mmCIF file of C-alpha atoms and ligand atoms in Angstrom:
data_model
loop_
_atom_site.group_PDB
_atom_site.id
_atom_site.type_symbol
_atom_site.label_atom_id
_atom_site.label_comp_id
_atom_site.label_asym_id
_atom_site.label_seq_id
_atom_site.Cartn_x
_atom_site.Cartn_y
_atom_site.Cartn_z
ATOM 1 C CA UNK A 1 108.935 76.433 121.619
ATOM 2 C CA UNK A 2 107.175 77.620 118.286
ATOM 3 C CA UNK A 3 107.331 77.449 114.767
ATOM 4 C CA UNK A 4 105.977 80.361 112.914
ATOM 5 C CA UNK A 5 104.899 80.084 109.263
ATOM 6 C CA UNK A 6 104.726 83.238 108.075
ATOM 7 C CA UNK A 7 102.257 83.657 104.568
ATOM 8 C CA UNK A 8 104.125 85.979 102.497
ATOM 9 C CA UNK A 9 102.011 86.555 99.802
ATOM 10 C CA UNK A 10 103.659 86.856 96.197
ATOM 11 C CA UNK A 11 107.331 87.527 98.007
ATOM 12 C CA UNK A 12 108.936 86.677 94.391
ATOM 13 C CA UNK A 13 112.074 84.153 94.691
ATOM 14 C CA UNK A 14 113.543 86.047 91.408
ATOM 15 C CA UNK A 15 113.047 89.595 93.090
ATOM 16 C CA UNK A 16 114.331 88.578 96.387
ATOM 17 C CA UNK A 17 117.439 88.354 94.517
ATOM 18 C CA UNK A 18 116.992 90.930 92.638
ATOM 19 C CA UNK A 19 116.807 93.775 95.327
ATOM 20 C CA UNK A 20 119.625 91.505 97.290
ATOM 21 C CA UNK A 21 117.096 90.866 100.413
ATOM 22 C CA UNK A 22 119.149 89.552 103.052
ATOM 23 C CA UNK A 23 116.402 90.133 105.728
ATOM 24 C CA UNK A 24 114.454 87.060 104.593
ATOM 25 C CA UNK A 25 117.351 84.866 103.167
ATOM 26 C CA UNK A 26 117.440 82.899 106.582
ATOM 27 C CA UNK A 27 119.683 79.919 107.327
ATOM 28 C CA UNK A 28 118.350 77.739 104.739
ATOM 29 C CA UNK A 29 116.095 79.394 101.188
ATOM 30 C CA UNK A 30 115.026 77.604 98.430
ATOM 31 C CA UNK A 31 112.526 78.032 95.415
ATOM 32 C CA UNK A 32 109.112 76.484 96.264
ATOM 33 C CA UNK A 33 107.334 74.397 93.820
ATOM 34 C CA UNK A 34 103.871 75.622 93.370
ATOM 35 C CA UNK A 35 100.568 75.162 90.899
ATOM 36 C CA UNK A 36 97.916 76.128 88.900
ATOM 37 C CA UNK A 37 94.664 74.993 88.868
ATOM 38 C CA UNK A 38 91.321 76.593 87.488
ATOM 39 C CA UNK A 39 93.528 79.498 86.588
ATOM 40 C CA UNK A 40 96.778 80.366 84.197
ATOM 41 C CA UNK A 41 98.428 81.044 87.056
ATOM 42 C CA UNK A 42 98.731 80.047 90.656
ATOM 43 C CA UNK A 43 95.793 81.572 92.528
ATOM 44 C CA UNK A 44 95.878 82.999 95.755
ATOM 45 C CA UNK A 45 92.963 80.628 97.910
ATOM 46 C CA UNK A 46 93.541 77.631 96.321
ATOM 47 C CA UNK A 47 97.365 77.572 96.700
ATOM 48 C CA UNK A 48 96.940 78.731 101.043
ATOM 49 C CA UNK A 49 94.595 76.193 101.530
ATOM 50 C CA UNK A 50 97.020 73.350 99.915
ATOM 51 C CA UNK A 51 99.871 74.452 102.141
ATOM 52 C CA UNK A 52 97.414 74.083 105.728
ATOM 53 C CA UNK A 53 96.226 70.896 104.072
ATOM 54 C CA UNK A 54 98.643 69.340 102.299
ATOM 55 C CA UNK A 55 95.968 68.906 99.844
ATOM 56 C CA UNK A 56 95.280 68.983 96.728
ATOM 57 C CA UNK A 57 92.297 71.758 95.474
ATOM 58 C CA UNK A 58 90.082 69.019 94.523
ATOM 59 C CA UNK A 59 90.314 67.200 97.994
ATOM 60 C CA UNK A 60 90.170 70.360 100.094
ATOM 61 C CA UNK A 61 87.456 72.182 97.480
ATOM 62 C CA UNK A 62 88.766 75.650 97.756
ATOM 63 C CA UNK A 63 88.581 76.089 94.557
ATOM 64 C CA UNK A 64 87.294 77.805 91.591
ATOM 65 C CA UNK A 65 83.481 79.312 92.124
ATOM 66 C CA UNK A 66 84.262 77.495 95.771
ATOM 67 C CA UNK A 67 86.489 80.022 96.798
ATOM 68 C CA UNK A 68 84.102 82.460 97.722
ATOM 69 C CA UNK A 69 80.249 82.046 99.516
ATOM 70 C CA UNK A 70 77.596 84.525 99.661
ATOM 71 C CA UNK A 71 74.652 84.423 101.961
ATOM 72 C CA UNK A 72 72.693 84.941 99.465
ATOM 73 C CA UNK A 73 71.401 82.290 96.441
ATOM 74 C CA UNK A 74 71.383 84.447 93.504
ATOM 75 C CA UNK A 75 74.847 85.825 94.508
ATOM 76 C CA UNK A 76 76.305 82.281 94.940
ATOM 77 C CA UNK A 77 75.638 81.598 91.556
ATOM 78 C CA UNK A 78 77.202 84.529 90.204
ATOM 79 C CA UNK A 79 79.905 83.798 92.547
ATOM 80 C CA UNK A 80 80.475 80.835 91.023
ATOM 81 C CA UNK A 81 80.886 82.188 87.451
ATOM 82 C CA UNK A 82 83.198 85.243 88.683
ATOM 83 C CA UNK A 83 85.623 82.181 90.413
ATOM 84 C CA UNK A 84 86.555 81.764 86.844
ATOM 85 C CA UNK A 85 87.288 84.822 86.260
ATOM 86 C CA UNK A 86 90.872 86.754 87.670
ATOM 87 C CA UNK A 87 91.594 88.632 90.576
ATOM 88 C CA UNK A 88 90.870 91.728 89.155
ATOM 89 C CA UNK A 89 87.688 91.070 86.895
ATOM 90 C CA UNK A 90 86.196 89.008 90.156
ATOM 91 C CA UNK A 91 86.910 92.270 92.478
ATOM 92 C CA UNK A 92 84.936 94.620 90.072
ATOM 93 C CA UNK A 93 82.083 91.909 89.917
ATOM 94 C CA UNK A 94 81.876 91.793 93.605
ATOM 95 C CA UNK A 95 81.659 95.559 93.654
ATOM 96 C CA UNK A 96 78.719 95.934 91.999
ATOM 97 C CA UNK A 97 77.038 93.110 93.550
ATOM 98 C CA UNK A 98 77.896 94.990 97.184
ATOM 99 C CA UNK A 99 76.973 98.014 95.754
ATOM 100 C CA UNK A 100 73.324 96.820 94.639
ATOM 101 C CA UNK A 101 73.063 94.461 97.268
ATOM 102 C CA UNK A 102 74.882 95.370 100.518
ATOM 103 C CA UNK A 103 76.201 91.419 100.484
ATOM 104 C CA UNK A 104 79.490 90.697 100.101
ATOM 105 C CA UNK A 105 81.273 87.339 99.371
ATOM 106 C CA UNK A 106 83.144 85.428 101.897
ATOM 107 C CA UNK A 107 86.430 83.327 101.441
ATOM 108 C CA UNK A 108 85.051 79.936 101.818
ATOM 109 C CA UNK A 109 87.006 77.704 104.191
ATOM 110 C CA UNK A 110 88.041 73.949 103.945
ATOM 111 C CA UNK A 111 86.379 71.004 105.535
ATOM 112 C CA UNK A 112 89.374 69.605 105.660
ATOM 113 C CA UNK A 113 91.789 68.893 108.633
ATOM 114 C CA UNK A 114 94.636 71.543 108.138
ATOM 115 C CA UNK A 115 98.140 71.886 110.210
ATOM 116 C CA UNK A 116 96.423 74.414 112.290
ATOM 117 C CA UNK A 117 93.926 72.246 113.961
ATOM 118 C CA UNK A 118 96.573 70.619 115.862
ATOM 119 C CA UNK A 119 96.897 70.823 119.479
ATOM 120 C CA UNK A 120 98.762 73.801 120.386
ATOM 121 C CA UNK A 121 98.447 74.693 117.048
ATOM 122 C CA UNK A 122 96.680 78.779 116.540
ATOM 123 C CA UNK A 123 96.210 80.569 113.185
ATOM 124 C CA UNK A 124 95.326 84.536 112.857
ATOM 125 C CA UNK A 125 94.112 84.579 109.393
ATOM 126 C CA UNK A 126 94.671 82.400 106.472
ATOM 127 C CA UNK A 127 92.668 82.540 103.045
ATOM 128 C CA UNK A 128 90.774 78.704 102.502
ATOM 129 C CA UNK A 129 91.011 78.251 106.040
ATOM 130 C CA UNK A 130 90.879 80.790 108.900
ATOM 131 C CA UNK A 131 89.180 84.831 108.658
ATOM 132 C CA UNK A 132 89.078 85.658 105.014
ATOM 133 C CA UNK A 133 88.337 88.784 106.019
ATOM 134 C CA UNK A 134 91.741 90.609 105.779
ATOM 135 C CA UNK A 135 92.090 89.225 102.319
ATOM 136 C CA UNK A 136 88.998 91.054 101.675
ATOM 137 C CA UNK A 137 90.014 94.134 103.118
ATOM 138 C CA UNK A 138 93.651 93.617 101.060
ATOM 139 C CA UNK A 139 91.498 93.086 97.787
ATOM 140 C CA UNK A 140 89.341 96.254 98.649
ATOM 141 C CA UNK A 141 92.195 98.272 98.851
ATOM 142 C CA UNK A 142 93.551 97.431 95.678
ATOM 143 C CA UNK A 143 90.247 98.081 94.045
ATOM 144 C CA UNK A 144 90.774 101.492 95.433
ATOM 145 C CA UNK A 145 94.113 101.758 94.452
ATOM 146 C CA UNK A 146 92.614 100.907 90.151
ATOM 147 C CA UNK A 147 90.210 103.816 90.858
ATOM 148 C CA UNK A 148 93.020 106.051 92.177
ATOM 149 C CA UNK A 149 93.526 106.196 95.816
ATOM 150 C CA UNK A 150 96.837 107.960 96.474
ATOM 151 C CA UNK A 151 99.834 106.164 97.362
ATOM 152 C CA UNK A 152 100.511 107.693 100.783
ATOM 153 C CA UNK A 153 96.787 106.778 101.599
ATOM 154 C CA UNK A 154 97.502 103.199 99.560
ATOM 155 C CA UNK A 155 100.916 102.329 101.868
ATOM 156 C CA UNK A 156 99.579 103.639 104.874
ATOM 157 C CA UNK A 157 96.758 100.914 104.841
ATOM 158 C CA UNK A 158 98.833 98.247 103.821
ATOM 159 C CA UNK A 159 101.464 98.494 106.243
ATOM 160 C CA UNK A 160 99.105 99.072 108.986
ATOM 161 C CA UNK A 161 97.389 95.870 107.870
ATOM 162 C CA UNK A 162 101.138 94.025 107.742
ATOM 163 C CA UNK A 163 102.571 95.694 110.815
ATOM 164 C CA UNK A 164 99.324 93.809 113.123
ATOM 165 C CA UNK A 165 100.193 90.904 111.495
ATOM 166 C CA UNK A 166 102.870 90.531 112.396
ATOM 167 C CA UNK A 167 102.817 91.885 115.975
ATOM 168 C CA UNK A 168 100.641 89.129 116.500
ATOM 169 C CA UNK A 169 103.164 86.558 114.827
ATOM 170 C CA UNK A 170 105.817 87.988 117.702
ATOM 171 C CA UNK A 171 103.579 87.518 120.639
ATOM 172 C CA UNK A 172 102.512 84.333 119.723
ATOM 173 C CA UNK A 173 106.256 83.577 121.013
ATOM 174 C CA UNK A 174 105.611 84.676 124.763
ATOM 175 C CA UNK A 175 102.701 82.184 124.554
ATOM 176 C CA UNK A 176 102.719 78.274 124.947
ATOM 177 C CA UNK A 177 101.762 77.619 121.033
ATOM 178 C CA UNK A 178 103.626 74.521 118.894
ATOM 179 C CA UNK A 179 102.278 76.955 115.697
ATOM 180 C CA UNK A 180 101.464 80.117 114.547
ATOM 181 C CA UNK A 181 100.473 80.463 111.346
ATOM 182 C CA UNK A 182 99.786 84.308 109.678
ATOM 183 C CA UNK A 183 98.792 85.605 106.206
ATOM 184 C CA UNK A 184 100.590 88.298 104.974
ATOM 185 C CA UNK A 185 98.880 90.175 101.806
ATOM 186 C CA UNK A 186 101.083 93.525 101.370
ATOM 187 C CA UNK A 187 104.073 91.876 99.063
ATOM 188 C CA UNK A 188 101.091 91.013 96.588
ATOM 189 C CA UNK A 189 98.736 93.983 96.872
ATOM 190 C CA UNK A 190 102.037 96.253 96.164
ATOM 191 C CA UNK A 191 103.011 93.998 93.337
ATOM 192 C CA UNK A 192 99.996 94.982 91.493
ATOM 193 C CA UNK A 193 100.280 98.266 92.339
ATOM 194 C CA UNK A 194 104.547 98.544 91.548
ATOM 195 C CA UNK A 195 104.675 96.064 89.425
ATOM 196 C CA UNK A 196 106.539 98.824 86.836
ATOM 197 C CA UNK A 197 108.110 101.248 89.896
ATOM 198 C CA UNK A 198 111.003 99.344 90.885
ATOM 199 C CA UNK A 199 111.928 101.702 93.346
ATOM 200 C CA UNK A 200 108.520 101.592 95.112
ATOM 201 C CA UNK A 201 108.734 97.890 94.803
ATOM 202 C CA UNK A 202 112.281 97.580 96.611
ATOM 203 C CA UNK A 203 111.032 99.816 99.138
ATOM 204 C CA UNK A 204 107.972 97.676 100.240
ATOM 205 C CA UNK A 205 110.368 94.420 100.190
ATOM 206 C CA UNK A 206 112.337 96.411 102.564
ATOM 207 C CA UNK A 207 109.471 96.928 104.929
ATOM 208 C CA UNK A 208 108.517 93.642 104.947
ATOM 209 C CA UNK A 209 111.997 92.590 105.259
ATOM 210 C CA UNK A 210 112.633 94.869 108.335
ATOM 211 C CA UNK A 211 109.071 93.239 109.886
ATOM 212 C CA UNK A 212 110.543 89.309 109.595
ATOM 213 C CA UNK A 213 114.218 90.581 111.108
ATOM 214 C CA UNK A 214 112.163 91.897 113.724
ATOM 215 C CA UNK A 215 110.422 88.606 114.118
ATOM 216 C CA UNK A 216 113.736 86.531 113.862
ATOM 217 C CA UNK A 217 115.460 88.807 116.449
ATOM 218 C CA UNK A 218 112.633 87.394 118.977
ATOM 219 C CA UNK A 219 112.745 83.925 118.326
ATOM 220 C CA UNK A 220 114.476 81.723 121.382
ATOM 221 C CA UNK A 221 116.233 78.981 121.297
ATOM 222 C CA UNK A 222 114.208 76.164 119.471
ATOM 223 C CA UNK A 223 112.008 77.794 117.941
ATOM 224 C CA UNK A 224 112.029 78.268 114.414
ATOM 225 C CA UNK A 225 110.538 80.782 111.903
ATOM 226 C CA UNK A 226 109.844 79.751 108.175
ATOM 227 C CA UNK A 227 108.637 81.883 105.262
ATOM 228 C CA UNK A 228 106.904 80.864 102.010
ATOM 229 C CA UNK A 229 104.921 82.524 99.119
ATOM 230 C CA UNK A 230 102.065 80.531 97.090
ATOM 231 C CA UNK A 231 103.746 82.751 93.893
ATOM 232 C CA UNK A 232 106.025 85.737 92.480
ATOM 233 C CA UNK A 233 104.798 88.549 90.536
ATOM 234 C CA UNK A 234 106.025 89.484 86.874
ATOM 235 C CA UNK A 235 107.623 92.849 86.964
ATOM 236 C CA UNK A 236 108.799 95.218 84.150
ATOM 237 C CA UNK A 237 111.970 95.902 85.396
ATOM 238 C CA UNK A 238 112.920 92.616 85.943
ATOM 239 C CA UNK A 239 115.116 91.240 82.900
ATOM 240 C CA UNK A 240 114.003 87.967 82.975
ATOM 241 C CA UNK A 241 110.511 88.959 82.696
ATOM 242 C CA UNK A 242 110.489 90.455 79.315
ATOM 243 C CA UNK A 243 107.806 89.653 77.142
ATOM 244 C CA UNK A 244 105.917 88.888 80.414
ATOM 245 C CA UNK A 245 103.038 90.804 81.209
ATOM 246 C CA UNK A 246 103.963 92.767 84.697
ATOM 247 C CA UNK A 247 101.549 92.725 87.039
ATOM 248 C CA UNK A 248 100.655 89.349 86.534
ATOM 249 C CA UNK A 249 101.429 86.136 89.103
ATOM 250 C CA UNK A 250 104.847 84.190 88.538
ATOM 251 C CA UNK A 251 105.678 80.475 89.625
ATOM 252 C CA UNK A 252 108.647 82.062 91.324
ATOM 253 C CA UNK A 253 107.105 80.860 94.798
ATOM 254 C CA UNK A 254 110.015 80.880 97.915
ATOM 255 C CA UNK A 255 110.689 79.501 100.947
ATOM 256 C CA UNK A 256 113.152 80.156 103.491
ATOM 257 C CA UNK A 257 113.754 79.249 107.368
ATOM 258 C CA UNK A 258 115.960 79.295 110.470
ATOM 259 C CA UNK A 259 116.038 75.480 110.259
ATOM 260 C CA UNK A 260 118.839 73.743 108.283
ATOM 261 C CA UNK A 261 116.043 72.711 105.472
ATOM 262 C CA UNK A 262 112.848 74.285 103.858
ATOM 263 C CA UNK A 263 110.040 72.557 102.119
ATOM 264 C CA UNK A 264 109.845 72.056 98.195
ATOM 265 C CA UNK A 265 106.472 72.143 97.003
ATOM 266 C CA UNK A 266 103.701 73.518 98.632
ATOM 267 C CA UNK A 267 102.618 70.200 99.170
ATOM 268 C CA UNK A 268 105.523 69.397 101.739
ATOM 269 C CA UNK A 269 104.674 72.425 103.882
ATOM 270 C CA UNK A 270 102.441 71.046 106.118
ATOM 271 C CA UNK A 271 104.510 68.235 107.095
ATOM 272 C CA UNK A 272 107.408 70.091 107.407
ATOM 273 C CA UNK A 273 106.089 72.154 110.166
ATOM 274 C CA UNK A 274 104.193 69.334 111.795
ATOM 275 C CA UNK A 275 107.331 67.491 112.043
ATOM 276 C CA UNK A 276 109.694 70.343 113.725
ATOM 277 C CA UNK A 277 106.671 71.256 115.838
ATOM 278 C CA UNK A 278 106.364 67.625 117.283
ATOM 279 C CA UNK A 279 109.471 67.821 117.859
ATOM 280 C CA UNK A 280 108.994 71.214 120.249
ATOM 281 C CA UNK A 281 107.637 70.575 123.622
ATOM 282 C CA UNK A 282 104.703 73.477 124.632
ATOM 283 C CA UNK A 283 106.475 74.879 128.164
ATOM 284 C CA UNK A 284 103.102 76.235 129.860
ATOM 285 C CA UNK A 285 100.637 74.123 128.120
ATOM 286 C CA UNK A 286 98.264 72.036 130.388
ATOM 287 C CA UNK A 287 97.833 75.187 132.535
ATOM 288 C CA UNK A 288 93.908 74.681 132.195
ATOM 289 C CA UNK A 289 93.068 76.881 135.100
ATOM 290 C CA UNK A 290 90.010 79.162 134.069
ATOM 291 C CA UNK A 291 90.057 82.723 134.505
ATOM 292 C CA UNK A 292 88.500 84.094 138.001
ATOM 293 C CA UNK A 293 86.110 86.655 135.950
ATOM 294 C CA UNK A 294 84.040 89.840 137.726
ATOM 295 C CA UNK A 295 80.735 88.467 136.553
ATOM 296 C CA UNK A 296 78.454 91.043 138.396
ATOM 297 C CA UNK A 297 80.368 93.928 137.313
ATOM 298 C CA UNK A 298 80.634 93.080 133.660
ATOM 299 C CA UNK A 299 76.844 92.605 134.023
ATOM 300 C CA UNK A 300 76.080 95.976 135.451
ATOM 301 C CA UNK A 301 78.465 97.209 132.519
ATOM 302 C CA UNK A 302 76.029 95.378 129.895
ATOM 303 C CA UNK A 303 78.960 93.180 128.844
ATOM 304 C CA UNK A 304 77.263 89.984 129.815
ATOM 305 C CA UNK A 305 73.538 88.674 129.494
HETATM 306 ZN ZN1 ZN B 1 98.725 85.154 96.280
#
């Protein structure tokens, strides 16, 4: 039996309301307590990598110039003065280093022990702590999106990007796993983007609302499903965001599950999920037979040295 944490990136507790999104109100929803740090607002790598940790950002270090690593010296250190800077100023920095240099940053990862290191425990990708690599591409795409990438062309990606995301989530539930964790980026890349087009904003909550009832449909019994954001996302429809500058990352983070509670603070996540998944017992695991592979033949094929 699983527990699936599913990373729903800026899904805004006021604007769940707002558009009435029953898909993820699930048994038990509450508003999540969340922080900022080096920023005004609650920032995207350090928030992740406190909910796998249960850490603060100066214990697990993903934070500030530390959230990103280059290969290279020169572009660490410039790294580390663009960490100070926001999303959007850091994503046009790290364009024109990649454009001079071919190098491009990397989300750094924890040292730290996180809830996916766990025994039965599997992650897909998770900014701070596992791939950074779809953030990337997310972040990309919204840099295309500023420089006028069309919105068929702009959904198209994004959903394509959600939609494996959370096909893997699903089929982590035919497997012997105690937790899957996934990142989900599209609620935040199209907040940017809608921020002042309610309609396309609705319609992209809808989406991802019709990808967790799919989810939640496949779950058996014991296993349970909870969904959290590290933030919201100011909007200019959104009356109680006047005087707020759209666009721009709220505290209204969320959390909701199939179990009868949810988590309060980001902090609490991680034992949350450790908890019901101790409680779970992983049918299938132990099966540590190894797989009878073709060697010669993937040889011949060049597959193996
Ligand atoms: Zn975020």
């Amino acid at each position: 039996m699983t527990v699936v944490v599913l990373a729903l990136d800026a899904l805004d507790a006021g604007l769940v309301e707002h558009f009435d999104l029953d898909a993820v109100r699930l048994t038990s929803s509450n508003d999540l307590e969340t922080f900022a740090h080096t920023q005004d607002v609650p920032y995207t790598p350090e928030v992740w990598a406190t909910v796998a940790t249960g850490l603060p950002p100066e214990d697990h270090g993903v934070t500030g110039g530390g959230t990103s690593e280059w290969d290279n010296p020169v572009l660490e250190a410039l790294s580390r003065i663009s960490g100070r800077f926001d999303e959007s100023t850091r994503g046009t920095l790290g364009k024109v280093v990649r454009s001079k240099t071919g190098e491009r940053e990397r989300i750094a990862r924890t040292d730290a022990e996180s809830m996916f290191d766990a025994e039965g425990a599997v992650v897909h990708n998770w900014p701070g702590v596992a791939d950074g690599r779809p953030l990337q591409r997310a972040w990309d795409l919204m840099n295309a999106v500023a420089e006028g990438m069309d919105r068929s062309e702009f959904e198209r990606e994004l959903f394509g990007q959600c939609a494996q995301q959370f096909a893997w989530a699903t089929e982590m539930l035919n497997h012997p796993v105690a937790v899957a964790g996934v990142h989900v980026h599209a609620l935040d890349a199209a907040g940017h983007a809608y921020a002042d087009d309610e309609a396309a904003l609705r319609h992209a909550y809808e989406r991802v609302g019709a990808f967790v009832t799919k989810i939640v449909d496949a779950l058996e019994d014991g296993d349970d499903l909870l969904l959290l954001s590290d933030h919201g996302m100011h909007a200019a429809f959104y009356p109680p965001d006047e005087g707020e500058n759209p666009a721009t990352h709220s505290f209204r983070a969320y959390a909701s599950s199939t179990a009868d509670t949810c988590p309060a603070t980001v902090y609490d996540v991680r034992e949350w999920v450790e908890t019901r998944a101790s409680t779970t017992r992983v049918e299938g695991a132990g099966r540590e037979e190894a797989v009878d592979v073709p060697e010669d033949h993937l040889r011949e094929l060049g597959y193996l040295e």
